C-alpha atoms as a printed R data frame, in Angstrom:
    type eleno elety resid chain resno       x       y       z
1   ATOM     1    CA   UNK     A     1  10.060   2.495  12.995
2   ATOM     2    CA   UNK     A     2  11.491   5.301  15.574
3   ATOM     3    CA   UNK     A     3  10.475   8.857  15.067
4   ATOM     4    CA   UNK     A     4  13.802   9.879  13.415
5   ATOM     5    CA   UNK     A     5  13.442   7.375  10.976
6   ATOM     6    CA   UNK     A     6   9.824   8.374   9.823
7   ATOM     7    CA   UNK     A     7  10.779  11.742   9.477
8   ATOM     8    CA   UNK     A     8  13.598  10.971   7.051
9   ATOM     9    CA   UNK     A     9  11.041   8.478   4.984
10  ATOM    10    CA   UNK     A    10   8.462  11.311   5.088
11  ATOM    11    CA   UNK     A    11  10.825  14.409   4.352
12  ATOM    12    CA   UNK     A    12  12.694  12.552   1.378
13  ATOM    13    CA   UNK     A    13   9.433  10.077   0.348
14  ATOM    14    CA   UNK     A    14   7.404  14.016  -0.119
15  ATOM    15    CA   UNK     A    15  10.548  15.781  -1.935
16  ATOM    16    CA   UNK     A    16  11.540  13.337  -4.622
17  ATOM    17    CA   UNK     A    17   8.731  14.543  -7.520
18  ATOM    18    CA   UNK     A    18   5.392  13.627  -8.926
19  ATOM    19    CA   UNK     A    19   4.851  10.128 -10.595
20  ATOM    20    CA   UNK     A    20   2.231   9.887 -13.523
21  ATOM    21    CA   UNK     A    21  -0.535   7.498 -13.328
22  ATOM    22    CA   UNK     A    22  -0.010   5.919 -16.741
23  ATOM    23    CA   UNK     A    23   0.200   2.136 -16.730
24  ATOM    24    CA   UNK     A    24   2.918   2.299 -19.291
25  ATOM    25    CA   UNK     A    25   5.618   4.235 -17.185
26  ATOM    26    CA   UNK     A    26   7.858   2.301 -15.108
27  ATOM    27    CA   UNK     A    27   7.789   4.020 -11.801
28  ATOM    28    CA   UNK     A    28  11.346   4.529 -10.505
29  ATOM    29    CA   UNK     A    29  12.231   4.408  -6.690
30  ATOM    30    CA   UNK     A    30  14.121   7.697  -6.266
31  ATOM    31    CA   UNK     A    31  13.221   9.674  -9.086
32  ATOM    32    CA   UNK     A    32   9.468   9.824  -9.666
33  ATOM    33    CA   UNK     A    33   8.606   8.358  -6.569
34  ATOM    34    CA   UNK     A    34   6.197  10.483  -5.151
35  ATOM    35    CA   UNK     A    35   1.880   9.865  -5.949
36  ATOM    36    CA   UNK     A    36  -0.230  12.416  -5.794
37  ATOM    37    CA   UNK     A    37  -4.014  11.746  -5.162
38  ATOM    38    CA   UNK     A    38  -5.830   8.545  -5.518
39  ATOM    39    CA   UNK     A    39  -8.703   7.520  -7.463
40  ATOM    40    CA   UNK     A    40 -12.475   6.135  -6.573
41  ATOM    41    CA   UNK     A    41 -13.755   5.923  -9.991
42  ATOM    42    CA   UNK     A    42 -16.370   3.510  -8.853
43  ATOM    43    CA   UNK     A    43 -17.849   6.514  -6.947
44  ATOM    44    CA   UNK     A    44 -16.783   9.237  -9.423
45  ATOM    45    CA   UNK     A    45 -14.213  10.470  -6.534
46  ATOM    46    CA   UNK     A    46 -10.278  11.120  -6.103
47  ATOM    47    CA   UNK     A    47  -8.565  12.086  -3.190
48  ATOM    48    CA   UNK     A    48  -5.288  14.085  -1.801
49  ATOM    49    CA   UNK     A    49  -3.608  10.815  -0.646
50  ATOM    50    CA   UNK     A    50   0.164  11.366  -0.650
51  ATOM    51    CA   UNK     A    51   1.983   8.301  -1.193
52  ATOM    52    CA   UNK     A    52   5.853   8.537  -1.019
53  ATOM    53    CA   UNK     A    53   8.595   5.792  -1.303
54  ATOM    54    CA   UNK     A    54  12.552   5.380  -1.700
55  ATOM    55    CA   UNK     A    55  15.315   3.093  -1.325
56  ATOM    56    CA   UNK     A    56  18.135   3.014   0.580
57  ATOM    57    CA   UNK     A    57  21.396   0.579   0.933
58  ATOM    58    CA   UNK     A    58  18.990  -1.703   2.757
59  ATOM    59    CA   UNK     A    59  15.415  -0.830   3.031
60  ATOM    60    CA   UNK     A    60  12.818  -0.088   0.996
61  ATOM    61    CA   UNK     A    61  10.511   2.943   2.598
62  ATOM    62    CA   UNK     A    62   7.159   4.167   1.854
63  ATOM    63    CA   UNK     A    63   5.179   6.798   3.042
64  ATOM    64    CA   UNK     A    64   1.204   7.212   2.852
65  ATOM    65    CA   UNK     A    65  -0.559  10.908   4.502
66  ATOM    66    CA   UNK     A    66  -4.103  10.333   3.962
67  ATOM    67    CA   UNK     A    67  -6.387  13.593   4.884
68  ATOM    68    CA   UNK     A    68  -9.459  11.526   6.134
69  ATOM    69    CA   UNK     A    69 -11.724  13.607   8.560
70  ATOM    70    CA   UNK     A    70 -13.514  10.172   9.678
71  ATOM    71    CA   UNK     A    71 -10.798   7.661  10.738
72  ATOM    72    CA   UNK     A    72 -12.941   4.572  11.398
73  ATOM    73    CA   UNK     A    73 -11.162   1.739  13.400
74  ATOM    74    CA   UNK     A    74 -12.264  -1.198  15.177
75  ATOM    75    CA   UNK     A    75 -13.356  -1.445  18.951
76  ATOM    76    CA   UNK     A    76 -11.881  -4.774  20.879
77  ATOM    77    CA   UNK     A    77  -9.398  -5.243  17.821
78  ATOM    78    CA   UNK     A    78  -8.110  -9.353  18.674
79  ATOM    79    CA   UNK     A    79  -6.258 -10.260  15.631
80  ATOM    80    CA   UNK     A    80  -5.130  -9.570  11.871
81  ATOM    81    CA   UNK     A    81  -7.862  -9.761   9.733
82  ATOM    82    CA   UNK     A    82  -9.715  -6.808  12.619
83  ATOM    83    CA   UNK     A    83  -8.039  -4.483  10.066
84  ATOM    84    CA   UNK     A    84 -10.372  -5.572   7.137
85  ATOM    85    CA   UNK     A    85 -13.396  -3.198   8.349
86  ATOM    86    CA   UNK     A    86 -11.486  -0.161   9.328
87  ATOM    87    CA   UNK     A    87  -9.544   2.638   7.340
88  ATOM    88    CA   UNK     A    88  -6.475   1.904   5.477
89  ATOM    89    CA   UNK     A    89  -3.560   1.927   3.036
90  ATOM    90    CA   UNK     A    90  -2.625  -1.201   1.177
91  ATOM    91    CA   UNK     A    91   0.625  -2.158  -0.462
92  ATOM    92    CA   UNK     A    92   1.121  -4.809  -2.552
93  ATOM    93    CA   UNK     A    93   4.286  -6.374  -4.388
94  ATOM    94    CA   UNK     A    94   4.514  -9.024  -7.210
95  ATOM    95    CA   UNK     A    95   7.496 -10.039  -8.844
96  ATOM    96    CA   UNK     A    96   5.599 -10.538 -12.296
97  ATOM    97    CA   UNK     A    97   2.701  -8.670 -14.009
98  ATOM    98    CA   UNK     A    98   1.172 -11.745 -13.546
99  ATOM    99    CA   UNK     A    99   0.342 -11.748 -10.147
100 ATOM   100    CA   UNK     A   100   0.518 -15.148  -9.973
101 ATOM   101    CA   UNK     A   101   2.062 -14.736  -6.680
102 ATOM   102    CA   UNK     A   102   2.343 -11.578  -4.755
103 ATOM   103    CA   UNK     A   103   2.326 -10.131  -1.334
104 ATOM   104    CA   UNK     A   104   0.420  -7.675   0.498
105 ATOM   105    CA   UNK     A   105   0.164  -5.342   3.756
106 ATOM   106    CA   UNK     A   106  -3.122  -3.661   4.517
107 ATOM   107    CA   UNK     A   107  -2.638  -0.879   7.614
108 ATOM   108    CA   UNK     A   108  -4.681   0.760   9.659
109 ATOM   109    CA   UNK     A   109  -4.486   3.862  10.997
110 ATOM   110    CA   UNK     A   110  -2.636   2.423  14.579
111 ATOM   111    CA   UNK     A   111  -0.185   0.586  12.227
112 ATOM   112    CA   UNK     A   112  -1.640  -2.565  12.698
113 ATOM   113    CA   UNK     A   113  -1.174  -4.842   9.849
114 ATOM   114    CA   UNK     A   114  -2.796  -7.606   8.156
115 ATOM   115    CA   UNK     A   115  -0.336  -9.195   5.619
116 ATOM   116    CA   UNK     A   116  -0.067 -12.037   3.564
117 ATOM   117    CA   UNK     A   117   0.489 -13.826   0.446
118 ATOM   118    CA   UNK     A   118  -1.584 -14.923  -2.409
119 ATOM   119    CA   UNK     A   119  -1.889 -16.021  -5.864
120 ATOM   120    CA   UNK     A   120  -4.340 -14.763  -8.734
121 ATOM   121    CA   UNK     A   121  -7.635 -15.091  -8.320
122 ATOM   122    CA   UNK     A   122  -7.549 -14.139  -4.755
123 ATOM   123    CA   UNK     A   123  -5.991 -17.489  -3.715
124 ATOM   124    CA   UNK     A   124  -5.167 -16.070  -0.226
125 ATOM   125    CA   UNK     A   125  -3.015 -17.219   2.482
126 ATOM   126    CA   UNK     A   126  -3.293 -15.534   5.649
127 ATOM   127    CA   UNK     A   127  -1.099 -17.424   7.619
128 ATOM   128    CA   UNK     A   128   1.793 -15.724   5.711
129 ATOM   129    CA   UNK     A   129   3.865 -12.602   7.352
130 ATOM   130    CA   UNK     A   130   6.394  -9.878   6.190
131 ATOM   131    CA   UNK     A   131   9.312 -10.947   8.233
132 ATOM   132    CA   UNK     A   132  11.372  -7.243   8.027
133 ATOM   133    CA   UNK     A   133   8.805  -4.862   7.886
134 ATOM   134    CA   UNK     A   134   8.723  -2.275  10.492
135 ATOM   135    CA   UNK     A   135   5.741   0.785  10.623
136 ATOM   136    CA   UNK     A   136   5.313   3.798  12.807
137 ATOM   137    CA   UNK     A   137   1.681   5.667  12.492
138 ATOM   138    CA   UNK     A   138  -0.170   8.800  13.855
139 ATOM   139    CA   UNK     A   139  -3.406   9.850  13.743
140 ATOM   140    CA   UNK     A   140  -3.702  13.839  13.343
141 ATOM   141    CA   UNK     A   141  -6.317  16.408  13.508
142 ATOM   142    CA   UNK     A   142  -6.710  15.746   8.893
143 ATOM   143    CA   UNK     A   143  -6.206  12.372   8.879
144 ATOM   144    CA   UNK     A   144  -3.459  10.146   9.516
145 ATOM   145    CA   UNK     A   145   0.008   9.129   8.442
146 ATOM   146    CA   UNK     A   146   2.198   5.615   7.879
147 ATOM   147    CA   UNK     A   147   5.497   5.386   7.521
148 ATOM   148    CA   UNK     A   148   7.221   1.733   6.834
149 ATOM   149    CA   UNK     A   149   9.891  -0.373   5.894
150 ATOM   150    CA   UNK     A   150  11.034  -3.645   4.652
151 ATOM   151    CA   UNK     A   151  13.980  -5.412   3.879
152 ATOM   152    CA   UNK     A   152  15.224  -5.643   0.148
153 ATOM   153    CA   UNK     A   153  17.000  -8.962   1.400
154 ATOM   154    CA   UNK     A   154  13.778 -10.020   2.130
155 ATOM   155    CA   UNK     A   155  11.717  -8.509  -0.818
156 ATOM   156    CA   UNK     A   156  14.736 -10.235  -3.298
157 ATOM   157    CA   UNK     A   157  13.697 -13.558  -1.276
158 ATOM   158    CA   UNK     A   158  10.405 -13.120  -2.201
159 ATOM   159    CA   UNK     A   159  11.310 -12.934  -5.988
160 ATOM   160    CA   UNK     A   160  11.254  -9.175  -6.543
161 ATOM   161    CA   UNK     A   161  14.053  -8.274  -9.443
162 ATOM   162    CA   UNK     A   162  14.514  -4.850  -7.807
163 ATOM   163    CA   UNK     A   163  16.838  -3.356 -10.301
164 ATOM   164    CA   UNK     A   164  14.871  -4.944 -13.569
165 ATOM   165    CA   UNK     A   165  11.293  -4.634 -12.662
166 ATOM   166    CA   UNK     A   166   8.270  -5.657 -10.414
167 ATOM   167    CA   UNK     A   167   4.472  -4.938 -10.396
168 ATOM   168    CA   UNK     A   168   3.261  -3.011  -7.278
169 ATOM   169    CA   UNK     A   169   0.118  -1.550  -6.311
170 ATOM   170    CA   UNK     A   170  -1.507   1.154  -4.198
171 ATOM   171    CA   UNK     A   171  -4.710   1.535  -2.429
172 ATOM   172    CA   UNK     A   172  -6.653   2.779   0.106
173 ATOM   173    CA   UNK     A   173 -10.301   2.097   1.883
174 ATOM   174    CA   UNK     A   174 -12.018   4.570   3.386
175 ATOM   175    CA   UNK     A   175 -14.694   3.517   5.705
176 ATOM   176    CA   UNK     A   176 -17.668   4.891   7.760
177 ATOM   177    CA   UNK     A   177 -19.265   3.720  10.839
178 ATOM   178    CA   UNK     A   178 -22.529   2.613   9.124
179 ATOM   179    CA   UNK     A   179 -20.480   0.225   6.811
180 ATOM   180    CA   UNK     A   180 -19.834   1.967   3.785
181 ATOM   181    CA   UNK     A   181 -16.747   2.296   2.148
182 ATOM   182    CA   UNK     A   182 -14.895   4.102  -0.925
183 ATOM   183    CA   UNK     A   183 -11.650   2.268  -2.454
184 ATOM   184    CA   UNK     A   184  -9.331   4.175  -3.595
185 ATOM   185    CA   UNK     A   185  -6.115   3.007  -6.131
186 ATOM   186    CA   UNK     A   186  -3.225   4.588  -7.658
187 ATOM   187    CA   UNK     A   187  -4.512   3.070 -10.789
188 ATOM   188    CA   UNK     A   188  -7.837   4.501 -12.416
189 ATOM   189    CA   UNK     A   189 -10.106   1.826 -13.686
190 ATOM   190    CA   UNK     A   190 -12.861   1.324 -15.894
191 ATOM   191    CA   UNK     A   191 -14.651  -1.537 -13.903
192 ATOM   192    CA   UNK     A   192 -17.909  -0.909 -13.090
193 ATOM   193    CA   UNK     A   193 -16.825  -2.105  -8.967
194 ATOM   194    CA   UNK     A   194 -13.629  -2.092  -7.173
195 ATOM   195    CA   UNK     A   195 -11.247  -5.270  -7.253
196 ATOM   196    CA   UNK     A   196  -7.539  -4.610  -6.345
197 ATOM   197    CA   UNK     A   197  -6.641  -8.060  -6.710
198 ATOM   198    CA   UNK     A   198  -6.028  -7.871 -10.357
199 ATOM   199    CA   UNK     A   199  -2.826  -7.284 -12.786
200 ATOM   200    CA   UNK     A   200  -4.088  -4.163 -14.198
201 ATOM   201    CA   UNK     A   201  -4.577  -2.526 -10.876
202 ATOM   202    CA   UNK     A   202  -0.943  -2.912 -10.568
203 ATOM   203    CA   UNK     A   203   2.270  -0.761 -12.091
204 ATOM   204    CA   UNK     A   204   5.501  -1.897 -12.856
205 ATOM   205    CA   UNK     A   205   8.472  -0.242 -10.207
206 ATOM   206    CA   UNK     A   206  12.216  -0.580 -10.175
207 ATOM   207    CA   UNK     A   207  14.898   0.579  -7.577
208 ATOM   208    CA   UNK     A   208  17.874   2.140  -8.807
């Protein structure tokens, strides 16, 4: 994604209003598409995670600006899964409540991605790839920022019913150097330890 391009997604993604954590709204992509703060119940903690999204004639954007004074990456990063002990945002998509399939992109903070498919419970295959998705990222003196894309061609492909409904979820890890790590989700959660690969850490979206 060029530099134009992000600042459209983050400009409009930051604009279009606040969305309510309940589980029982249907989050709309254009009206209340905007998440404020995330939540670490697991470690009684929330955060100022901005997460943004819309849709346009072709693509479907989304936006993350995490303030993060410790952005932990990986030295000698070789290959996809790299990602899975550094900072990051997470998206996932499932065409059904269900999760019985569903599709996910974990980024760091260089916009590297791992992605892949996978069916409930945690069933994964990593050998699977968004086809259409394009990201730009920064790192900044609070944080860092990710802006992406992907096809609603391709999203459709996957199953998605963009107009009637899908499930989609939200998340973020926050590691240290030493190891540790706080999750965050979109969804709060009574479970006494973080699992994101579950239907109730997921909310139902629909594009207009």
């Amino acid at each position: 994604m060029n530099k134009k391009l992000f600042a459209v997604a983050a400009t409009l993604a930051v604009l279009t209003g606040a969305c309510t954590d309940s589980k029982e709204k249907v989050f709309t992509v254009g009206e209340d598409s905007t998440i404020l703060g995330l939540h670490a119940p697991w470690d009684g903690l929330e955060d100022n995670t901005v997460f943004g999204c819309f849709a346009g004639e072709d693509y479907f954007y989304f936006y993350y600006d995490v303030i993060d004074p410790t952005v932990t990456l990986k030295d000698g990063f070789k290959e996809e899964k790299d990602v899975e002990p550094e900072d990051r945002v997470e998206i996932f998509f499932s065409p059904r409540p269900e999760m019985d399939i569903y599709y996910c992109a974990e980024i760091d903070p260089d916009g590297r991605v791992l992605d892949y498919s996978s069916k409930y419970y945690r069933e994964m295959d990593y050998g699977w790839n968004f086809s259409t998705m394009d990201l730009f990222s920064k790192i900044t003196d609070k944080g860092y920022l990710i802006a992406g894309r992907v096809s609603k061609e391709e999203l459709r492909s996957l199953g998605l019913d963009l107009e009637g409904g899908f499930s989609m979820g939200v998340f973020r890890a926050d590691f240290r150097e030493d190891g540790t790590v706080n999750w965050y989700s979109a969804i709060p959660s009574d479970d006494k330890a973080p699992d994101f690969h579950k239907p109730d850490m997921l909310f139902r979206a629909k594009m207009p």
